[in-house]
mmCIF file of C-alpha atoms and ligand atoms in Angstrom:
data_model
loop_
_atom_site.group_PDB
_atom_site.id
_atom_site.type_symbol
_atom_site.label_atom_id
_atom_site.label_comp_id
_atom_site.label_asym_id
_atom_site.label_seq_id
_atom_site.Cartn_x
_atom_site.Cartn_y
_atom_site.Cartn_z
ATOM 1 C CA MET A 1 -0.008 -0.003 -0.012
ATOM 2 C CA SER A 2 1.279 3.453 -0.776
ATOM 3 C CA LYS A 3 2.503 5.727 1.962
ATOM 4 C CA ILE A 4 0.578 8.976 2.077
ATOM 5 C CA ILE A 5 2.217 12.196 3.181
ATOM 6 C CA ALA A 6 -0.094 15.200 3.386
ATOM 7 C CA LEU A 7 0.679 18.838 4.124
ATOM 8 C CA ALA A 8 -1.638 21.495 5.422
ATOM 9 C CA GLY A 9 -1.501 24.916 7.007
ATOM 10 C CA LYS A 10 -2.398 28.566 6.496
ATOM 11 C CA GLY A 11 -1.755 30.151 3.084
ATOM 12 C CA GLY A 12 1.727 31.460 2.551
ATOM 13 C CA VAL A 13 3.430 29.596 5.388
ATOM 14 C CA GLY A 14 5.450 27.333 3.096
ATOM 15 C CA LYS A 15 3.377 24.215 2.407
ATOM 16 C CA THR A 16 4.269 24.139 -1.266
ATOM 17 C CA THR A 17 7.946 24.795 -0.553
ATOM 18 C CA VAL A 18 8.084 21.960 1.971
ATOM 19 C CA SER A 19 6.176 19.721 -0.478
ATOM 20 C CA ALA A 20 8.696 20.445 -3.210
ATOM 21 C CA LEU A 21 11.619 19.796 -0.871
ATOM 22 C CA ALA A 22 10.045 16.549 0.346
ATOM 23 C CA LEU A 23 9.668 15.464 -3.290
ATOM 24 C CA ARG A 24 13.275 16.479 -3.855
ATOM 25 C CA TYR A 25 14.300 14.188 -1.028
ATOM 26 C CA LEU A 26 12.249 11.276 -2.401
ATOM 27 C CA ALA A 27 13.732 11.808 -5.858
ATOM 28 C CA LYS A 28 17.341 12.049 -4.598
ATOM 29 C CA THR A 29 17.019 8.938 -2.465
ATOM 30 C CA GLY A 30 15.541 6.991 -5.338
ATOM 31 C CA ALA A 31 12.165 6.438 -3.701
ATOM 32 C CA SER A 32 9.811 5.678 -6.536
ATOM 33 C CA PRO A 33 7.255 5.691 -7.928
ATOM 34 C CA VAL A 34 5.990 8.892 -6.382
ATOM 35 C CA LEU A 35 2.776 10.769 -7.142
ATOM 36 C CA ALA A 36 2.628 14.423 -6.186
ATOM 37 C CA VAL A 37 -0.914 15.798 -5.851
ATOM 38 C CA ASP A 38 -1.414 19.545 -5.902
ATOM 39 C CA ALA A 39 -4.719 19.937 -4.096
ATOM 40 C CA ASP A 40 -4.618 23.703 -3.717
ATOM 41 C CA PRO A 41 -6.795 25.559 -6.236
ATOM 42 C CA ASN A 42 -4.372 28.473 -6.089
ATOM 43 C CA SER A 43 -1.855 25.861 -6.936
ATOM 44 C CA ASN A 44 1.752 26.316 -7.845
ATOM 45 C CA LEU A 45 3.492 23.086 -6.847
ATOM 46 C CA GLY A 46 4.168 22.354 -10.488
ATOM 47 C CA GLU A 47 5.700 25.757 -11.005
ATOM 48 C CA THR A 48 7.922 25.300 -7.956
ATOM 49 C CA LEU A 49 9.148 22.090 -9.578
ATOM 50 C CA GLY A 50 9.762 23.796 -12.905
ATOM 51 C CA MET A 51 6.907 22.002 -14.594
ATOM 52 C CA ASP A 52 4.337 23.420 -16.999
ATOM 53 C CA VAL A 53 0.850 22.639 -15.802
ATOM 54 C CA THR A 54 -1.683 23.048 -18.574
ATOM 55 C CA LYS A 55 -4.668 21.022 -17.382
ATOM 56 C CA THR A 56 -6.155 20.084 -14.083
ATOM 57 C CA VAL A 57 -8.716 17.655 -12.744
ATOM 58 C CA GLY A 58 -10.998 20.689 -12.399
ATOM 59 C CA ASP A 59 -10.692 21.301 -16.153
ATOM 60 C CA VAL A 60 -11.580 17.701 -16.963
ATOM 61 C CA ARG A 61 -14.606 18.019 -14.721
ATOM 62 C CA GLU A 62 -15.724 21.333 -16.229
ATOM 63 C CA ASP A 63 -15.108 20.203 -19.827
ATOM 64 C CA PHE A 64 -17.197 17.106 -19.285
ATOM 65 C CA MET A 65 -20.017 19.032 -17.529
ATOM 66 C CA ARG A 66 -20.123 21.626 -20.288
ATOM 67 C CA ASP A 67 -20.679 18.994 -22.909
ATOM 68 C CA PRO A 68 -21.706 15.678 -21.370
ATOM 69 C CA GLN A 69 -22.764 14.450 -24.818
ATOM 70 C CA GLY A 70 -19.239 15.047 -26.117
ATOM 71 C CA VAL A 71 -18.204 11.495 -25.268
ATOM 72 C CA PRO A 72 -17.034 9.874 -28.515
ATOM 73 C CA SER A 73 -19.689 7.540 -29.862
ATOM 74 C CA GLY A 74 -19.262 3.982 -28.790
ATOM 75 C CA MET A 75 -17.152 4.970 -25.818
ATOM 76 C CA ASP A 76 -18.311 4.524 -22.269
ATOM 77 C CA LYS A 77 -18.282 7.788 -20.324
ATOM 78 C CA ILE A 78 -16.242 6.317 -17.510
ATOM 79 C CA VAL A 79 -13.602 5.171 -19.967
ATOM 80 C CA TYR A 80 -13.711 8.600 -21.588
ATOM 81 C CA ILE A 81 -13.198 10.523 -18.338
ATOM 82 C CA GLU A 82 -10.441 8.154 -17.318
ATOM 83 C CA MET A 83 -8.734 8.725 -20.630
ATOM 84 C CA LEU A 84 -8.881 12.480 -20.096
ATOM 85 C CA MET A 85 -7.476 12.009 -16.598
ATOM 86 C CA ASN A 86 -4.598 9.949 -17.859
ATOM 87 C CA GLN A 87 -3.757 12.758 -20.234
ATOM 88 C CA ILE A 88 -3.364 15.348 -17.503
ATOM 89 C CA ILE A 89 -0.926 13.390 -15.340
ATOM 90 C CA ILE A 90 2.461 14.990 -15.886
ATOM 91 C CA GLU A 91 5.234 12.437 -15.784
ATOM 92 C CA THR A 92 8.861 13.151 -15.021
ATOM 93 C CA GLN A 93 11.696 10.804 -14.287
ATOM 94 C CA ALA A 94 11.500 11.426 -10.562
ATOM 95 C CA PHE A 95 7.748 11.578 -9.996
ATOM 96 C CA ASP A 96 4.345 12.165 -11.513
ATOM 97 C CA LEU A 97 2.167 15.191 -10.810
ATOM 98 C CA LEU A 98 -1.582 15.497 -10.679
ATOM 99 C CA VAL A 99 -3.064 18.959 -10.250
ATOM 100 C CA MET A 100 -6.596 19.118 -8.778
ATOM 101 C CA GLY A 101 -7.257 22.713 -9.835
ATOM 102 C CA ARG A 102 -10.417 24.617 -9.107
ATOM 103 C CA GLN A 103 -13.427 23.281 -7.201
ATOM 104 C CA GLU A 104 -16.633 22.689 -9.056
ATOM 105 C CA GLY A 105 -19.075 25.416 -9.899
ATOM 106 C CA GLN A 106 -22.816 25.017 -9.589
ATOM 107 C CA GLY A 107 -24.706 21.987 -10.774
ATOM 108 C CA CYS A 108 -24.745 18.338 -10.006
ATOM 109 C CA TYR A 109 -21.254 16.968 -10.140
ATOM 110 C CA CYS A 110 -21.866 13.804 -8.203
ATOM 111 C CA MET A 111 -21.530 11.435 -11.126
ATOM 112 C CA VAL A 112 -18.338 12.944 -12.514
ATOM 113 C CA ASN A 113 -16.916 13.399 -9.027
ATOM 114 C CA ASN A 114 -17.522 9.737 -8.280
ATOM 115 C CA ILE A 115 -15.703 8.756 -11.426
ATOM 116 C CA LEU A 116 -12.845 11.142 -10.603
ATOM 117 C CA ASN A 117 -12.586 9.886 -7.021
ATOM 118 C CA ARG A 118 -12.554 6.305 -8.102
ATOM 119 C CA PHE A 119 -9.911 7.089 -10.650
ATOM 120 C CA THR A 120 -7.592 8.819 -8.184
ATOM 121 C CA GLU A 121 -8.200 6.053 -5.681
ATOM 122 C CA GLN A 122 -7.135 3.434 -8.222
ATOM 123 C CA LEU A 123 -4.290 5.570 -9.515
ATOM 124 C CA SER A 124 -2.739 6.020 -6.089
ATOM 125 C CA LYS A 125 -2.347 2.272 -5.789
ATOM 126 C CA ASN A 126 0.316 2.403 -8.486
ATOM 127 C CA TYR A 127 2.639 4.495 -6.350
ATOM 128 C CA LYS A 128 4.883 3.819 -3.392
ATOM 129 C CA TYR A 129 4.519 7.386 -2.107
ATOM 130 C CA LEU A 130 1.790 9.929 -2.423
ATOM 131 C CA LEU A 131 2.494 13.490 -1.406
ATOM 132 C CA VAL A 132 -0.470 15.840 -1.170
ATOM 133 C CA ASP A 133 -0.023 19.587 -0.952
ATOM 134 C CA ASN A 134 -3.321 20.790 0.466
ATOM 135 C CA GLU A 135 -4.947 24.150 0.619
ATOM 136 C CA ALA A 136 -5.568 25.869 3.920
ATOM 137 C CA GLY A 137 -8.969 24.339 4.583
ATOM 138 C CA MET A 138 -8.020 20.821 3.554
ATOM 139 C CA GLU A 139 -11.193 20.667 1.437
ATOM 140 C CA HIS A 140 -9.778 17.886 -0.652
ATOM 141 C CA LEU A 141 -8.895 15.669 2.287
ATOM 142 C CA SER A 142 -11.985 16.517 4.243
ATOM 143 C CA ARG A 143 -14.352 15.752 1.384
ATOM 144 C CA ARG A 144 -13.235 12.203 1.067
ATOM 145 C CA THR A 145 -15.589 10.022 2.981
ATOM 146 C CA SER A 146 -12.803 7.871 4.260
ATOM 147 C CA GLY A 147 -9.117 7.552 3.849
ATOM 148 C CA LYS A 148 -5.809 7.377 5.524
ATOM 149 C CA VAL A 149 -2.813 9.614 5.882
ATOM 150 C CA ASP A 150 0.399 8.097 7.132
ATOM 151 C CA MET A 151 2.055 11.376 7.901
ATOM 152 C CA LEU A 152 0.278 14.699 8.241
ATOM 153 C CA LEU A 153 2.666 17.635 8.273
ATOM 154 C CA LEU A 154 1.074 20.795 9.605
ATOM 155 C CA VAL A 155 3.120 23.746 8.480
ATOM 156 C CA THR A 156 3.334 27.074 10.233
ATOM 157 C CA ASP A 157 5.589 30.054 9.938
ATOM 158 C CA TYR A 158 7.139 31.555 13.021
ATOM 159 C CA ALA A 159 3.976 33.390 13.959
ATOM 160 C CA LEU A 160 1.066 32.785 16.281
ATOM 161 C CA ARG A 161 -1.458 33.138 13.501
ATOM 162 C CA GLY A 162 0.117 30.256 11.646
ATOM 163 C CA LEU A 163 0.037 28.193 14.816
ATOM 164 C CA ARG A 164 -3.619 28.996 15.413
ATOM 165 C CA ALA A 165 -4.434 27.778 11.917
ATOM 166 C CA VAL A 166 -2.664 24.540 12.786
ATOM 167 C CA ALA A 167 -4.733 24.274 15.973
ATOM 168 C CA ARG A 168 -7.944 24.702 13.951
ATOM 169 C CA ILE A 169 -6.890 22.020 11.482
ATOM 170 C CA LYS A 170 -6.132 19.672 14.351
ATOM 171 C CA GLU A 171 -9.573 20.290 15.812
ATOM 172 C CA MET A 172 -11.212 19.728 12.455
ATOM 173 C CA LEU A 173 -9.448 16.377 12.145
ATOM 174 C CA GLY A 174 -11.617 14.995 14.940
ATOM 175 C CA GLY A 175 -14.688 15.344 12.755
ATOM 176 C CA LEU A 176 -13.222 13.672 9.666
ATOM 177 C CA LYS A 177 -13.222 10.034 8.796
ATOM 178 C CA LEU A 178 -9.555 10.253 8.195
ATOM 179 C CA ALA A 179 -7.125 7.857 9.771
ATOM 180 C CA VAL A 180 -3.979 9.815 10.522
ATOM 181 C CA THR A 181 -1.128 7.651 11.754
ATOM 182 C CA ASN A 182 1.469 10.323 12.515
ATOM 183 C CA ILE A 183 1.226 14.058 12.802
ATOM 184 C CA GLY A 184 4.049 16.569 12.993
ATOM 185 C CA LEU A 185 4.536 20.299 13.169
ATOM 186 C CA VAL A 186 6.854 22.008 10.671
ATOM 187 C CA VAL A 187 8.026 25.451 11.749
ATOM 188 C CA ASN A 188 9.111 27.376 8.675
ATOM 189 C CA ARG A 189 11.239 30.536 8.674
ATOM 190 C CA ALA A 190 12.212 29.571 12.185
ATOM 191 C CA PRO A 191 14.928 31.418 14.119
ATOM 192 C CA GLU A 192 17.718 29.251 15.537
ATOM 193 C CA GLU A 193 15.957 29.184 18.880
ATOM 194 C CA LEU A 194 12.214 29.312 19.151
ATOM 195 C CA GLY A 195 10.993 31.937 21.595
ATOM 196 C CA SER A 196 9.153 30.922 24.752
ATOM 197 C CA VAL A 197 5.799 32.415 23.723
ATOM 198 C CA PHE A 198 5.794 30.451 20.444
ATOM 199 C CA LEU A 199 6.905 27.294 22.199
ATOM 200 C CA ALA A 200 4.247 27.584 24.883
ATOM 201 C CA GLU A 201 1.617 28.044 22.196
ATOM 202 C CA ALA A 202 2.938 25.073 20.244
ATOM 203 C CA GLU A 203 2.889 22.955 23.349
ATOM 204 C CA LYS A 204 -0.802 23.688 23.872
ATOM 205 C CA ILE A 205 -1.570 22.335 20.400
ATOM 206 C CA ASP A 206 0.312 19.211 21.396
ATOM 207 C CA ILE A 207 1.828 18.243 18.072
ATOM 208 C CA PRO A 208 5.541 17.341 18.095
ATOM 209 C CA ILE A 209 7.820 19.714 16.206
ATOM 210 C CA VAL A 210 9.410 17.504 13.535
ATOM 211 C CA CYS A 211 11.206 20.172 11.528
ATOM 212 C CA LYS A 212 12.513 23.700 11.900
ATOM 213 C CA ILE A 213 13.330 25.355 8.590
ATOM 214 C CA PRO A 214 15.415 28.536 8.642
ATOM 215 C CA GLU A 215 14.955 31.465 6.326
ATOM 216 C CA ASP A 216 16.717 30.410 3.127
ATOM 217 C CA LYS A 217 17.798 33.079 0.656
ATOM 218 C CA ALA A 218 18.202 30.512 -2.074
ATOM 219 C CA LEU A 219 14.422 29.951 -2.084
ATOM 220 C CA LEU A 220 13.847 33.541 -3.015
ATOM 221 C CA GLU A 221 16.444 33.428 -5.732
ATOM 222 C CA PHE A 222 15.019 30.188 -7.188
ATOM 223 C CA ASP A 223 11.530 31.680 -7.073
ATOM 224 C CA MET A 224 12.618 34.822 -8.925
ATOM 225 C CA GLU A 225 14.469 32.862 -11.555
ATOM 226 C CA ARG A 226 11.701 30.250 -11.857
ATOM 227 C CA LYS A 227 14.130 27.484 -11.152
ATOM 228 C CA SER A 228 12.955 24.070 -9.917
ATOM 229 C CA LEU A 229 13.505 23.564 -6.179
ATOM 230 C CA ILE A 230 14.683 20.082 -7.144
ATOM 231 C CA ASP A 231 17.892 21.794 -8.264
ATOM 232 C CA LEU A 232 18.646 23.455 -4.932
ATOM 233 C CA PRO A 233 22.063 22.538 -3.622
ATOM 234 C CA ASP A 234 22.234 19.820 -0.930
ATOM 235 C CA ASP A 235 23.682 22.294 1.578
ATOM 236 C CA SER A 236 20.947 24.865 1.235
ATOM 237 C CA PRO A 237 19.555 25.432 4.815
ATOM 238 C CA ALA A 238 15.947 24.577 3.898
ATOM 239 C CA VAL A 239 17.072 21.421 2.084
ATOM 240 C CA VAL A 240 19.179 20.292 5.030
ATOM 241 C CA ALA A 241 16.224 20.720 7.419
ATOM 242 C CA VAL A 242 13.668 18.918 5.226
ATOM 243 C CA ASP A 243 16.115 16.115 4.338
ATOM 244 C CA ALA A 244 16.650 15.393 8.043
ATOM 245 C CA MET A 245 12.920 15.348 8.707
ATOM 246 C CA MET A 246 12.186 13.045 5.786
ATOM 247 C CA LYS A 247 14.954 10.660 6.745
ATOM 248 C CA ASP A 248 13.556 10.439 10.262
ATOM 249 C CA MET A 249 10.010 10.139 9.125
ATOM 250 C CA LEU A 250 10.574 7.421 6.588
ATOM 251 C CA ALA A 251 12.640 5.388 9.036
ATOM 252 C CA LYS A 252 9.528 5.048 11.184
HETATM 253 N N1 ADP B 301 12.313 29.067 4.605
HETATM 254 C C1 ADP B 301 12.037 29.981 3.677
HETATM 255 N N2 ADP B 301 12.956 30.932 3.405
HETATM 256 C C2 ADP B 301 12.720 31.875 2.454
HETATM 257 N N3 ADP B 301 11.601 31.939 1.709
HETATM 258 C C3 ADP B 301 10.633 31.019 1.948
HETATM 259 C C4 ADP B 301 10.792 30.002 2.946
HETATM 260 N N4 ADP B 301 9.673 29.212 2.900
HETATM 261 C C5 ADP B 301 8.855 29.752 1.972
HETATM 262 N N5 ADP B 301 9.416 30.799 1.403
HETATM 263 C C6 ADP B 301 8.797 31.616 0.319
HETATM 264 O O1 ADP B 301 7.522 32.098 0.803
HETATM 265 C C7 ADP B 301 6.560 32.069 -0.255
HETATM 266 C C8 ADP B 301 5.334 31.237 0.167
HETATM 267 O O2 ADP B 301 5.700 29.914 0.305
HETATM 268 P P1 ADP B 301 4.752 28.731 -0.232
HETATM 269 O O3 ADP B 301 5.518 27.462 -0.036
HETATM 270 O O4 ADP B 301 4.254 29.018 -1.590
HETATM 271 O O5 ADP B 301 3.566 28.810 0.828
HETATM 272 P P2 ADP B 301 2.138 28.067 0.828
HETATM 273 O O6 ADP B 301 2.217 26.924 -0.119
HETATM 274 O O7 ADP B 301 1.919 27.649 2.229
HETATM 275 O O8 ADP B 301 1.131 29.087 0.414
HETATM 276 C C9 ADP B 301 7.271 31.542 -1.483
HETATM 277 O O9 ADP B 301 7.636 32.619 -2.287
HETATM 278 C C10 ADP B 301 8.514 30.825 -0.923
HETATM 279 O O10 ADP B 301 9.586 30.864 -1.811
HETATM 280 MG MG1 MG B 302 0.905 26.464 -1.781
#
């Protein structure tokens, strides 16, 4: 069964960056096959990895809903939708990427959503690792009626607002039919020593800190130059931090 790593947290705290660095680690250590899922409608995981994303699951859904009769004659609609889905998976040597894209508009999407869910469910079985970069509200994870996550990484920046968002996500988890095996707190843009107020607040949330990522100038430079984070040097501070976390986590 594939191992599912999911990331969540407030917008802008570094989920996509940590996702990209986790994928970098999996790629460098030869863990494969890996499926990266960008589940944030304001998505940019592909961009961070230097990939051109042209179509999303949301596009497949909208295209089909706009013209449900557009299924080629003689072809079953499930087969048709699955064919469209297979076309939007971006494959690279190191991993594959599936971008969820926008949520549905108005109308009844149950049928197409069921087909899409079944497809992604089946698809994920082909991979050893699944890494899901979620949006702040975890819509994608929370909508699934059941499921499991082996490692849930809740990302915060070094700010109380980020931590409070983590606390809300943790509370929400109680109401979901989601089996989470391990949960860890990732503190991004962390100073060398976390201050006592931050630590006290983190303690209340009661999630172990599994990674502290310092401010890393190289990230800004790579962002500006649209370079893939996969190509960051091994000794870049953010890479060092995420590598150590991944190594620990996968040893469990
Ligand atoms: N440790 C860090 N050092 C420097 N810049 C960072 C760091 N982490 C994230 N960033 C930058 O902050 C911005 C937001 O990060 P991002 O990963 O897109 O957040 P999210 O996915 O949570 O919205 C990006 O431009 C990213 O390059
Ligand atoms: Mg993001």
